[in-house]
mmCIF file of C-alpha atoms and ligand atoms in Angstrom:
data_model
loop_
_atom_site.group_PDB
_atom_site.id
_atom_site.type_symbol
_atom_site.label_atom_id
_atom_site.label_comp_id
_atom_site.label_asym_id
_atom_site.label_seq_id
_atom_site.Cartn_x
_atom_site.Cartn_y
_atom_site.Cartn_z
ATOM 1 C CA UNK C 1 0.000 0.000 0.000
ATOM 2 C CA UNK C 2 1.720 3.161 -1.089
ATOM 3 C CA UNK C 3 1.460 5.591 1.657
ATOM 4 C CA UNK C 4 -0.483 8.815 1.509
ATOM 5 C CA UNK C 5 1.281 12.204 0.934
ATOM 6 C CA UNK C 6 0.566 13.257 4.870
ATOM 7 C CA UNK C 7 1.597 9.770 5.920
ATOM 8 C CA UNK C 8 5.250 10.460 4.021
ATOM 9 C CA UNK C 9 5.540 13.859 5.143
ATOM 10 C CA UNK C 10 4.559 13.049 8.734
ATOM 11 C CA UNK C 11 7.480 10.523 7.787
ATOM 12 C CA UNK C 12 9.951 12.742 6.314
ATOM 13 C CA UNK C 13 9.581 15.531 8.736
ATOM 14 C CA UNK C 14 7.525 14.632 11.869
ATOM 15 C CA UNK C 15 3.943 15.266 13.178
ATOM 16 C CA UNK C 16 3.678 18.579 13.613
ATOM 17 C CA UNK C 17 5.265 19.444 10.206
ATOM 18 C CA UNK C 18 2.185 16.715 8.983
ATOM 19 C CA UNK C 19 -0.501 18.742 10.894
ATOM 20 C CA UNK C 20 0.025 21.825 9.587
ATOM 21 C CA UNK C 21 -1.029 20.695 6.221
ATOM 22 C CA UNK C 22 -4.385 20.876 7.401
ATOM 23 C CA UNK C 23 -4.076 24.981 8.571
ATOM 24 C CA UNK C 24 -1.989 26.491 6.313
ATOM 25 C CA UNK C 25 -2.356 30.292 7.185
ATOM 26 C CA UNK C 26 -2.017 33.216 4.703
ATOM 27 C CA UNK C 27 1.608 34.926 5.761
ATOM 28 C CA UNK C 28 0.978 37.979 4.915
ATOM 29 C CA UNK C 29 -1.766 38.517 7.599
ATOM 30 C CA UNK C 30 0.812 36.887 10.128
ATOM 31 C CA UNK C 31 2.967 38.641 12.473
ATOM 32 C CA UNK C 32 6.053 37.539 13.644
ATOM 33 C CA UNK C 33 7.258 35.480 10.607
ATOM 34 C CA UNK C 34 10.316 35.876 8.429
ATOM 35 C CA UNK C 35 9.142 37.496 5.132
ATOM 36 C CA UNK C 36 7.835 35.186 2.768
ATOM 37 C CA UNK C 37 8.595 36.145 -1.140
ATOM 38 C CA UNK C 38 7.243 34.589 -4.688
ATOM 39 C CA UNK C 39 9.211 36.349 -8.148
ATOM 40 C CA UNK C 40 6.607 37.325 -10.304
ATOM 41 C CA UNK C 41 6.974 37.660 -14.006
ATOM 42 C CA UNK C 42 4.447 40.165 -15.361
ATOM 43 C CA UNK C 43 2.883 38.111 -18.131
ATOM 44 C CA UNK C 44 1.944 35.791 -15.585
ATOM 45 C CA UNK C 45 0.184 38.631 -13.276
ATOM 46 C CA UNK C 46 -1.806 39.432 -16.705
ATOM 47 C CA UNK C 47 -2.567 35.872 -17.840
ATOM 48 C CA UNK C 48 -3.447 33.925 -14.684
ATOM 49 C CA UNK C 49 -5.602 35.430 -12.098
ATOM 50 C CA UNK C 50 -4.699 33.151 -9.742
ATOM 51 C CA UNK C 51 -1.027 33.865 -10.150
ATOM 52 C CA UNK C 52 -1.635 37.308 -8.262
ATOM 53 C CA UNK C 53 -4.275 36.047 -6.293
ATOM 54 C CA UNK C 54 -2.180 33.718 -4.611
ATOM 55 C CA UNK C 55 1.118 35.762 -3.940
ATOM 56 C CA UNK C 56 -1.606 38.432 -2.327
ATOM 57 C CA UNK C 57 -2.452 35.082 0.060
ATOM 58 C CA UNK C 58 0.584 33.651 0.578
ATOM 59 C CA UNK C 59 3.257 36.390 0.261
ATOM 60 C CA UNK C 60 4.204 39.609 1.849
ATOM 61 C CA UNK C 61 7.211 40.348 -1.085
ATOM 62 C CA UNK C 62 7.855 39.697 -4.406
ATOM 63 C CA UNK C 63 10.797 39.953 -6.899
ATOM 64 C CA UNK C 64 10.408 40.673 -10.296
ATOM 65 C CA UNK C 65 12.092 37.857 -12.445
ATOM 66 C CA UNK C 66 13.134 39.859 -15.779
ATOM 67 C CA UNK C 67 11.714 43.391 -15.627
ATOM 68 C CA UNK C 68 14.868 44.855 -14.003
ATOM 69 C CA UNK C 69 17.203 42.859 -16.029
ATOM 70 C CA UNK C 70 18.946 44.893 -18.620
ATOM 71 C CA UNK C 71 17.662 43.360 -21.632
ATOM 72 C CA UNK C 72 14.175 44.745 -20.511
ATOM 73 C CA UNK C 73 15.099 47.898 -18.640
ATOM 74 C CA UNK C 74 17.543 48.506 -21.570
ATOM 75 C CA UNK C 75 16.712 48.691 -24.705
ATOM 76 C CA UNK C 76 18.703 51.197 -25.929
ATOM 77 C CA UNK C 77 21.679 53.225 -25.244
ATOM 78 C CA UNK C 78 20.725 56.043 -22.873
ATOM 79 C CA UNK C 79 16.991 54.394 -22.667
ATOM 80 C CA UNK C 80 15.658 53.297 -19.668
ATOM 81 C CA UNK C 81 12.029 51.731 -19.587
ATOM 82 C CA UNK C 82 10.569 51.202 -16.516
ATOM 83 C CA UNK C 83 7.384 49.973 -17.649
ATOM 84 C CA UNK C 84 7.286 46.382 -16.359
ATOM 85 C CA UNK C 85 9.304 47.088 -13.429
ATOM 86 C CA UNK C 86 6.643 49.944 -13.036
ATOM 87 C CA UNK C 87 3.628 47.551 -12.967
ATOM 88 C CA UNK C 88 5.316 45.365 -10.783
ATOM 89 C CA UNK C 89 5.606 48.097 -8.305
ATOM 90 C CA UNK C 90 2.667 49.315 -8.259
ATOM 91 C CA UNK C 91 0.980 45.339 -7.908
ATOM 92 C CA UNK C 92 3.598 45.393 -4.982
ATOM 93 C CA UNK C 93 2.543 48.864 -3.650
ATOM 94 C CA UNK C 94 -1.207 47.919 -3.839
ATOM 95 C CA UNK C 95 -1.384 44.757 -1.940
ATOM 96 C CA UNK C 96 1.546 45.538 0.465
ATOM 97 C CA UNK C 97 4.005 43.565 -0.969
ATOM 98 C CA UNK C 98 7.681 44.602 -0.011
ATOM 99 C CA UNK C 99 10.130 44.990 -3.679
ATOM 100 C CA UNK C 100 13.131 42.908 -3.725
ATOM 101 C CA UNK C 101 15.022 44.623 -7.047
ATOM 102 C CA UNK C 102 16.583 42.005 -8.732
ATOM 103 C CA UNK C 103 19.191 42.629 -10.223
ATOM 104 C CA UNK C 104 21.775 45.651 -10.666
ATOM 105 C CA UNK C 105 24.425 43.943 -12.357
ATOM 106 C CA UNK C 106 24.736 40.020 -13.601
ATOM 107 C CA UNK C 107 27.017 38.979 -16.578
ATOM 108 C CA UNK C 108 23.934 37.738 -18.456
ATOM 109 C CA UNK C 109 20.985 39.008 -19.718
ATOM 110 C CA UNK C 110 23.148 42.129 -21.237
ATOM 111 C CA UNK C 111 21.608 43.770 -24.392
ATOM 112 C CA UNK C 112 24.590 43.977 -27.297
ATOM 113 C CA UNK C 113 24.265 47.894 -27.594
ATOM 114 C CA UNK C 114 26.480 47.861 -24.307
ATOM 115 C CA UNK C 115 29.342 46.469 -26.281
ATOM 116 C CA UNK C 116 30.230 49.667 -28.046
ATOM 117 C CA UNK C 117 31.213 50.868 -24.251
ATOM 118 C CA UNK C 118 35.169 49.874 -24.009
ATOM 119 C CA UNK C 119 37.958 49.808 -21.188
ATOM 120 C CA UNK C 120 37.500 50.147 -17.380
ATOM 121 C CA UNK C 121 36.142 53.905 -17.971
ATOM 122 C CA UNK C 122 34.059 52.989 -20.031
ATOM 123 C CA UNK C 123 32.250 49.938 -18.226
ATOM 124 C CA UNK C 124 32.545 52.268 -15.112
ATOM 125 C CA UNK C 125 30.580 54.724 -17.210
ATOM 126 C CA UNK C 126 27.987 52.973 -17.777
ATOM 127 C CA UNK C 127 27.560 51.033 -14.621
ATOM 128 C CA UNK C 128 27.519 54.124 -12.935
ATOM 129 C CA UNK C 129 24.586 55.535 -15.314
ATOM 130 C CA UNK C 130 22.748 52.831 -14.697
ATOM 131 C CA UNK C 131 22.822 51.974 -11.143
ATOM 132 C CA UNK C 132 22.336 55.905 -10.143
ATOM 133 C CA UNK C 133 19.101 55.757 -12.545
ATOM 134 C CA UNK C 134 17.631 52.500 -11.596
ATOM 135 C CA UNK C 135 18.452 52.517 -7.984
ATOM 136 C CA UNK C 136 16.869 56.460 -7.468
ATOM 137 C CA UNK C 137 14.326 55.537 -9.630
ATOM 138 C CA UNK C 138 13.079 52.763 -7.218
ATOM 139 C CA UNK C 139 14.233 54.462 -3.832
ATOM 140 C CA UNK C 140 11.052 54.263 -1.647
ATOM 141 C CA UNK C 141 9.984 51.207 -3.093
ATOM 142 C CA UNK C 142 12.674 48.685 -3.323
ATOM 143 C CA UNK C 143 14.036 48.153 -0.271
ATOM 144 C CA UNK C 144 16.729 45.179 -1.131
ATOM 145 C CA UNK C 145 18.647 45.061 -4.061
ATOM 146 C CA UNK C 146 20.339 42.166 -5.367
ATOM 147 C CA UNK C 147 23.492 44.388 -6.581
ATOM 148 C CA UNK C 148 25.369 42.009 -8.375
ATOM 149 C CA UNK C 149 23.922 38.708 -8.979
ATOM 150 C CA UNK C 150 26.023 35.283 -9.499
ATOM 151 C CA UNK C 151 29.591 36.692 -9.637
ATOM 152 C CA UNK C 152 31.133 32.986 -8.795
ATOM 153 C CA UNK C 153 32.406 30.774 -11.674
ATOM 154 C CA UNK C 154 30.296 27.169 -11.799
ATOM 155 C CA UNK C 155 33.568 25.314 -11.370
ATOM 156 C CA UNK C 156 36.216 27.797 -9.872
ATOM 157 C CA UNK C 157 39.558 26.989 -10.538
ATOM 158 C CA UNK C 158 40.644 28.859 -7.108
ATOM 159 C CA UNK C 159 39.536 30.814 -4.658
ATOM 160 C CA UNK C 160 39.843 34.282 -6.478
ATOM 161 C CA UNK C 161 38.551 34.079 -10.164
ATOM 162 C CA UNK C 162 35.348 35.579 -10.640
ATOM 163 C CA UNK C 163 33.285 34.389 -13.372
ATOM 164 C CA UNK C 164 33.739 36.028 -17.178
ATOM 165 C CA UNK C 165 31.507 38.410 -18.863
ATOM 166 C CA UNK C 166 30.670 41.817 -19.379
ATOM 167 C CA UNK C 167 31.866 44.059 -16.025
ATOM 168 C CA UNK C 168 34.794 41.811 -15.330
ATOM 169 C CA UNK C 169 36.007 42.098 -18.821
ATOM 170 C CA UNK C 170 36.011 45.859 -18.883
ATOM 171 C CA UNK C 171 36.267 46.236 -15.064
ATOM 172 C CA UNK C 172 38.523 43.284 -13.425
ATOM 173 C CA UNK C 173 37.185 42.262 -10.176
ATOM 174 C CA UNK C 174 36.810 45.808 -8.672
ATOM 175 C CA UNK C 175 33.704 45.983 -10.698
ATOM 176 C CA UNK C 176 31.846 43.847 -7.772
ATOM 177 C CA UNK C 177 32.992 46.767 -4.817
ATOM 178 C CA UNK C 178 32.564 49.468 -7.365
ATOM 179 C CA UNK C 179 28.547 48.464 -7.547
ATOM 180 C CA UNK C 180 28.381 48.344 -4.563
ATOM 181 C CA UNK C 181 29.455 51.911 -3.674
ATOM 182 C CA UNK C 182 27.408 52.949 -6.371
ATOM 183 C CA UNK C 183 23.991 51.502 -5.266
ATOM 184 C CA UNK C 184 24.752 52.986 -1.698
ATOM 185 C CA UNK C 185 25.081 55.929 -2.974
ATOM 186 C CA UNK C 186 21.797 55.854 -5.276
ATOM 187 C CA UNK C 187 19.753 53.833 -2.450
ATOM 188 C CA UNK C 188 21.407 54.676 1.240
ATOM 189 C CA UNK C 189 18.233 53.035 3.053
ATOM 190 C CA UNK C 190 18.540 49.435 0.384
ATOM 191 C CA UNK C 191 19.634 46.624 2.184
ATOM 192 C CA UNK C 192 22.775 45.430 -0.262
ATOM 193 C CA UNK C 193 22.964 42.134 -1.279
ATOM 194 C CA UNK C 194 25.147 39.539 -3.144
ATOM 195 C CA UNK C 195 23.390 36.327 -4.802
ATOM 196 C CA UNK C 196 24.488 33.560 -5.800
ATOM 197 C CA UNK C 197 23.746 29.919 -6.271
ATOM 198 C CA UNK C 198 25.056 26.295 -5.606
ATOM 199 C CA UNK C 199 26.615 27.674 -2.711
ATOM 200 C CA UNK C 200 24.738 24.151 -0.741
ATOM 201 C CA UNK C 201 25.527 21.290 -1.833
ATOM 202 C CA UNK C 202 28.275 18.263 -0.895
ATOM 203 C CA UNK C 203 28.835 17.577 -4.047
ATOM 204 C CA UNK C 204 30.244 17.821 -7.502
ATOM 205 C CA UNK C 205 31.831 21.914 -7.799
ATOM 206 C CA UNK C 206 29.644 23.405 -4.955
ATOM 207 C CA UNK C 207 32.246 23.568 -2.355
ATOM 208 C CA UNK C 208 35.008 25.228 -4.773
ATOM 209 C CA UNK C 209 31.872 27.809 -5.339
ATOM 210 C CA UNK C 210 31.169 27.950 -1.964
ATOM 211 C CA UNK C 211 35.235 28.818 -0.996
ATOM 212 C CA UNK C 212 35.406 31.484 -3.670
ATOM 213 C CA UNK C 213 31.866 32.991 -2.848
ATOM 214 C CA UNK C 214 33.278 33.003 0.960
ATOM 215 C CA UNK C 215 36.473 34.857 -0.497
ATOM 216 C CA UNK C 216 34.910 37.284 -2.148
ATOM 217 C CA UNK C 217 32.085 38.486 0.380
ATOM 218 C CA UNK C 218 35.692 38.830 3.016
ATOM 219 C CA UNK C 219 37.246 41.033 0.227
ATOM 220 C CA UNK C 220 34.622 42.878 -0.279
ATOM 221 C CA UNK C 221 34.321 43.830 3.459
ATOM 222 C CA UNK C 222 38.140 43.959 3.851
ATOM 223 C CA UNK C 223 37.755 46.943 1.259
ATOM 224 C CA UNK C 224 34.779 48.206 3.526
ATOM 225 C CA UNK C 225 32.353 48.182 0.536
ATOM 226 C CA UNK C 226 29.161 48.691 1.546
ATOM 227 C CA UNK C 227 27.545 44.820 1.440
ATOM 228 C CA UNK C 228 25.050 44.470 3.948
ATOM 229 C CA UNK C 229 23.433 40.498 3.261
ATOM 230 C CA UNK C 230 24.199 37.285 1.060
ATOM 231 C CA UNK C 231 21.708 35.903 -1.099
ATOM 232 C CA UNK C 232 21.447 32.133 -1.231
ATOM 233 C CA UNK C 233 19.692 31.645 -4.712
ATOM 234 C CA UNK C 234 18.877 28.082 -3.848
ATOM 235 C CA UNK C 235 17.795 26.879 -6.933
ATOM 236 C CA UNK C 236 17.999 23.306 -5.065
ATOM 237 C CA UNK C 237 19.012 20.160 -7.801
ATOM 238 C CA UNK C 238 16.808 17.236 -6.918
ATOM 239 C CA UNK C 239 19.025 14.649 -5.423
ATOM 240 C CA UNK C 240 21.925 16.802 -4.863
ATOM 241 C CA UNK C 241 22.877 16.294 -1.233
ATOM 242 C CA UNK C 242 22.817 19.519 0.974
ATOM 243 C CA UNK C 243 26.077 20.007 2.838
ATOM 244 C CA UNK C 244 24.467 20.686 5.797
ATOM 245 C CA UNK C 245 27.182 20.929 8.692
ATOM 246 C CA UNK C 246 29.287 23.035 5.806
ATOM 247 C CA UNK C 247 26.648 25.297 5.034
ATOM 248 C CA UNK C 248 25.623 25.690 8.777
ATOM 249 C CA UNK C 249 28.828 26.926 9.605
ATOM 250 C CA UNK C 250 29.350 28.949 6.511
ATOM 251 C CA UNK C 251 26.087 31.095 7.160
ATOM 252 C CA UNK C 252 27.028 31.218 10.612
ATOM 253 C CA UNK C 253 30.203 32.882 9.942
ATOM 254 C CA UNK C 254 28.575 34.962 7.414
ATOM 255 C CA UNK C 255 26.096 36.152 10.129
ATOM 256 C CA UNK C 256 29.244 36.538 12.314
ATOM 257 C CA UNK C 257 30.766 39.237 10.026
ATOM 258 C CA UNK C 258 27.271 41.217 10.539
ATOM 259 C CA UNK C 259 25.637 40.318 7.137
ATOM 260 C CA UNK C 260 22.399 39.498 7.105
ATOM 261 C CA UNK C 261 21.065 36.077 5.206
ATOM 262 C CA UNK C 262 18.445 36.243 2.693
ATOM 263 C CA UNK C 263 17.092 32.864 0.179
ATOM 264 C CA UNK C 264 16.305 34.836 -2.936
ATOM 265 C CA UNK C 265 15.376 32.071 -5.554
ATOM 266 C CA UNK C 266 14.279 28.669 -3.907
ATOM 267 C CA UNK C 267 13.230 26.056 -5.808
ATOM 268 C CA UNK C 268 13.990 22.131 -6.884
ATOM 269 C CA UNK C 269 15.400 21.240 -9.708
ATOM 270 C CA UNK C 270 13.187 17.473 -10.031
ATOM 271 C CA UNK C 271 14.105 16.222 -13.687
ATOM 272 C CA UNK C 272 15.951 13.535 -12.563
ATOM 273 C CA UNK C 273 13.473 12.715 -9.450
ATOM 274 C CA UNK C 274 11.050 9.566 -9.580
ATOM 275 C CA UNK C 275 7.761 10.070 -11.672
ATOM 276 C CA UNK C 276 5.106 9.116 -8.519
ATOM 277 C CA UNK C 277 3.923 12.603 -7.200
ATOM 278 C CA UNK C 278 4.033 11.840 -3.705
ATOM 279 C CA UNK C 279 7.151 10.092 -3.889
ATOM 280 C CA UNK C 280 9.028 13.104 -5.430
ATOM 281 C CA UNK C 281 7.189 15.751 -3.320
ATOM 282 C CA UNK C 282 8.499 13.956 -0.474
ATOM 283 C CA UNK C 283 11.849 14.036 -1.559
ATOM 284 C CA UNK C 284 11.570 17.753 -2.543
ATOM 285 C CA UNK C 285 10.353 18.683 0.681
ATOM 286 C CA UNK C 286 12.818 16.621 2.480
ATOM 287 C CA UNK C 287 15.413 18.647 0.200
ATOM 288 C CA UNK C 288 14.046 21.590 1.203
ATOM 289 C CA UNK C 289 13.913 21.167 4.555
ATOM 290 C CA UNK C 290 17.860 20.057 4.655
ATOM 291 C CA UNK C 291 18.386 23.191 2.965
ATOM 292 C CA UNK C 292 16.372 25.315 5.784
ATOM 293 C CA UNK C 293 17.591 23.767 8.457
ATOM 294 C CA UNK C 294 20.933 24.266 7.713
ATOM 295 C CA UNK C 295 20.601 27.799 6.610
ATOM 296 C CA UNK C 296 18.174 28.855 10.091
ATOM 297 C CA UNK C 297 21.043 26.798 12.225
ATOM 298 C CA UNK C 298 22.386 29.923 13.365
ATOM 299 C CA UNK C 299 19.625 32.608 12.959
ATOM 300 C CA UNK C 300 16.370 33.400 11.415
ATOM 301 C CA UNK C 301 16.285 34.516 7.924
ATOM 302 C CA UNK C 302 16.150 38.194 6.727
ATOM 303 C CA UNK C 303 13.725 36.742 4.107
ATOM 304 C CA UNK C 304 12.833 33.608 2.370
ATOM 305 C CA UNK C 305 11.493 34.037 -1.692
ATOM 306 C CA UNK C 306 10.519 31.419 -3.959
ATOM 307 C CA UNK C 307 11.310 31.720 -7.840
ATOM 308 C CA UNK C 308 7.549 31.579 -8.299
ATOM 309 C CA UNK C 309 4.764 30.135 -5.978
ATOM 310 C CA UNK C 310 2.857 27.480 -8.370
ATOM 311 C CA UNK C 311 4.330 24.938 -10.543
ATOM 312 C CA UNK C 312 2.511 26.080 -13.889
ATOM 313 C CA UNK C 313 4.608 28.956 -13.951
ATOM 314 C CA UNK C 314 8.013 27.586 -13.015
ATOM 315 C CA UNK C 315 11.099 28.152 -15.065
ATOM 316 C CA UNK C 316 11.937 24.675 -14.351
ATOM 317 C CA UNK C 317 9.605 23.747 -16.909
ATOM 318 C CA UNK C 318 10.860 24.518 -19.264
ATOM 319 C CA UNK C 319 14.769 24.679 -18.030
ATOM 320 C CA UNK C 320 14.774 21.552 -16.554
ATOM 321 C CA UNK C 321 12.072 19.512 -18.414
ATOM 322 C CA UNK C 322 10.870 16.417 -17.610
ATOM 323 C CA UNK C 323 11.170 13.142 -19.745
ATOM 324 C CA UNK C 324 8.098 10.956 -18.610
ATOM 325 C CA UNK C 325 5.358 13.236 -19.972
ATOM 326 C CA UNK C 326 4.512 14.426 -16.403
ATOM 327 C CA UNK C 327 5.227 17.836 -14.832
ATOM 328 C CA UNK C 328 7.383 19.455 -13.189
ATOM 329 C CA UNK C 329 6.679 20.034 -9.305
ATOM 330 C CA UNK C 330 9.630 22.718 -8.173
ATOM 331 C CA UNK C 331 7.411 24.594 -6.092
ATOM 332 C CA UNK C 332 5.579 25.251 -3.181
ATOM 333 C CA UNK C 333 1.776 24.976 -4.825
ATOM 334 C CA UNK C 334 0.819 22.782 -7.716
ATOM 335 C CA UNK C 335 -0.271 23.781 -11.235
ATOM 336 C CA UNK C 336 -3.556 23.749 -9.493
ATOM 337 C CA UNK C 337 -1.941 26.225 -7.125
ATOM 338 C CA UNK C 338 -2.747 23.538 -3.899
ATOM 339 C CA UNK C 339 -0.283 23.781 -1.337
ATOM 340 C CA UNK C 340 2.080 20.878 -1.367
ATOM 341 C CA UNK C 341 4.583 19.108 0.820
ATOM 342 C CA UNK C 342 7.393 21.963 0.276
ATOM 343 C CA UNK C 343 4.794 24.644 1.190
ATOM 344 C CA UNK C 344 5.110 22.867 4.568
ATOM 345 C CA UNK C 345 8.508 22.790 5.379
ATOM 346 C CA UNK C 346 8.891 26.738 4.091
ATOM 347 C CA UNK C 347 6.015 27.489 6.726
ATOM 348 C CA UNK C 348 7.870 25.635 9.285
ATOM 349 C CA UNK C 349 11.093 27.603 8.874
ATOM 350 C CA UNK C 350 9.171 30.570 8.386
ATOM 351 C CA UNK C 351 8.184 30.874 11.981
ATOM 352 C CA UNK C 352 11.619 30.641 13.072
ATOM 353 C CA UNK C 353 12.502 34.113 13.936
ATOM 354 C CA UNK C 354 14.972 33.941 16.284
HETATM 355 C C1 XIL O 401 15.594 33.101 -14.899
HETATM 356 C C2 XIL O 401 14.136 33.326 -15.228
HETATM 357 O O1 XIL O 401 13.318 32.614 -14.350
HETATM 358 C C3 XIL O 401 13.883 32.946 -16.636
HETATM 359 O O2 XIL O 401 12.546 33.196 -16.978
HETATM 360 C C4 XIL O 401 14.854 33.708 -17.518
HETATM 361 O O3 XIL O 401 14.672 33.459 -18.821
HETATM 362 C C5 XIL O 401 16.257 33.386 -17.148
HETATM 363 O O4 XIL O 401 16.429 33.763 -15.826
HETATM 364 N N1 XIL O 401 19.180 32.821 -11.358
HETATM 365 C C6 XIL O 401 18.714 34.114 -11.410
HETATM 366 C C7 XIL O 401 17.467 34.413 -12.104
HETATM 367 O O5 XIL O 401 19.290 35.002 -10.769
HETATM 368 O O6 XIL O 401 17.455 35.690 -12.680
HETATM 369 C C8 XIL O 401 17.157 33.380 -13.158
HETATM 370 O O7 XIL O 401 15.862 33.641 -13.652
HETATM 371 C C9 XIL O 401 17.250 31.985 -12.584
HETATM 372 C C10 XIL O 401 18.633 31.723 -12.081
#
């Protein structure tokens, strides 16, 4: 007899985790719980009514997944269109959603107009343009920035190489310090963060990410730039062990140097996980709860955000397909937009606040 999904969650994750499946409360009318996030991509907002409908439920933030990247905000030399990023704010601003701007400055995503801009005066240039435009633009409303996003190499050859592209290219590796001077110029108030991902896992490059990303947030406060958090992406890859005592420690001692600790992209990965739903919710969920447990070892989070809320609208779709015909279940509602298994273990960590 297969067991039911509360039977392998009680399983996985205990009792009480099992009983709140039953009550799951709408976080944004909760006090004391860490900030709950979904990124919300706007076609989605005007396609699916439910897709609002159920960040105004379940969420009290959202980050917008491509209307502050520069191939939107961007289109042209000297152009800046705030349109989407507009209507994102103002869905935020109406249903008291706080604005997590994502992202100031990533190596992708770059529009080819910015190649005419040479050398380090150049890149500086235009860095500078646009991080004193976006970031005033958006003072008031965003209150965290992602500043530069995914600055680590996937396999690092050593501690200190930062990953090609764009700013490092016309830059060198000041470029990460430089943005960050920038934005706290253009946004005193934003909290000042720097994302990246597979910082978790035991396996395969993660810890040679995890050393460089460690070197690089101490050289960055060794030069007294002005970072105030790290942002764990954790875009989680079903059946990827978690490193937990590794990551424990390494958000401890980030939390130790007086940066705060935000999740800014959680999901699974579940291409590779078994077909039965139950059977790979369970796993997700137990993933997922590895992850948080690890991450809350030493402290409550600044925030927690999911790369979307429902599994209809997941990147993962159609990044990470699956094979067997069925679909893909990397978040924490369905493509019914149910709660599942993973919507329980984020509520559980969610109440940790101390
Ligand atoms: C992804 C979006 O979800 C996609 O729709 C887009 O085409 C590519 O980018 N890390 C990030 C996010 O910081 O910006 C990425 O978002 C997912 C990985």
């Amino acid at each position: 007899m297969p067991l039911t999904r509360r039977e392998l969650i009680e399983k996985a994750l205990g009792a009480a985790a099992a009983s709140a499946l039953g009550t799951l409360p709408a976080l944004g009318a909760q006090g004391g719980r860490v900030p709950y996030g979904s990124a919300l991509y706007l076609p989605d907002l005007t396609a699916d009514v439910r897709v609002g409908r159920a960040i105004i439920e379940h969420c009290n933030r959202v980050s917008p997944v491509s209307e502050l990247k520069w191939n939107t905000l961007r289109p042209s030399d000297g152009v800046f269109d705030f349109a989407s990023g507009d209507a994102i704010a103002d869905f935020a601003r109406t249903n008291k959603l706080a604005m997590h701007g994502h992202t100031l400055i990533w190596y992708a995503d770059m529009p080819d107009w910015v190649r005419a801009y040479d050398g380090h005066q150049g890149g500086e240039r235009l860095m500078a343009e646009h991080i004193e435009t976006v970031a005033a633009h958006y003072a008031g409303t965003i209150a965290s920035w992602d500043v530069v996003n995914e600055p680590i190499p996937d396999a690092a050859p050593d501690e200190t190489t930062l990953r090609d592209g764009f700013w490092l290219n016309r830059m060198g590796k000041s470029y990460v310090g430089t943005a960050f001077r920038l934005a706290h110029v253009a946004a005193p108030q934003a909290l000042l963060v720097l994302n990246e991902y597979d910082i978790e896992f035991a396996v395969d490059r993660s810890p040679a990410k995890r050393a460089a990303f460690r070197r690089l947030v101490l050289d960055l406060l060794d030069e007294g730039a002005p970072i105030g958090a790290i942002g764990l992406q954790g875009h989680l890859r079903g059946g990827w062990p978690i490193a937990k005592d590794e990551l424990a420690a390494f958000v401890a001692e980030m939390r130790d140097l007086g940066l705060k600790v935000l999740v800014t992209e959680l999901d699974v990965q579940d291409q590779d996980l078994p077909g039965p739903e139950a059977e790979r919710d369970n796993l997700i969920a137990t993933q997922v709860y590895d992850f948080l447990e690890a991450v809350t070892d030493s402290g409550p989070l600044e925030s927690l955000t999911t790369w979307g809320i429902s599994d209809q609208y997941s990147w993962v779709r159609w990044a990470y397909p699956r094979t067997d015909g069925t679909h893909n279940r990397p978040l924490p509602l369905d493509w019914d937009f149910e709660p599942k298994p993973f919507k329980v273990v984020i509520d559980h960590f969610l109440k940790k606040t101390t």
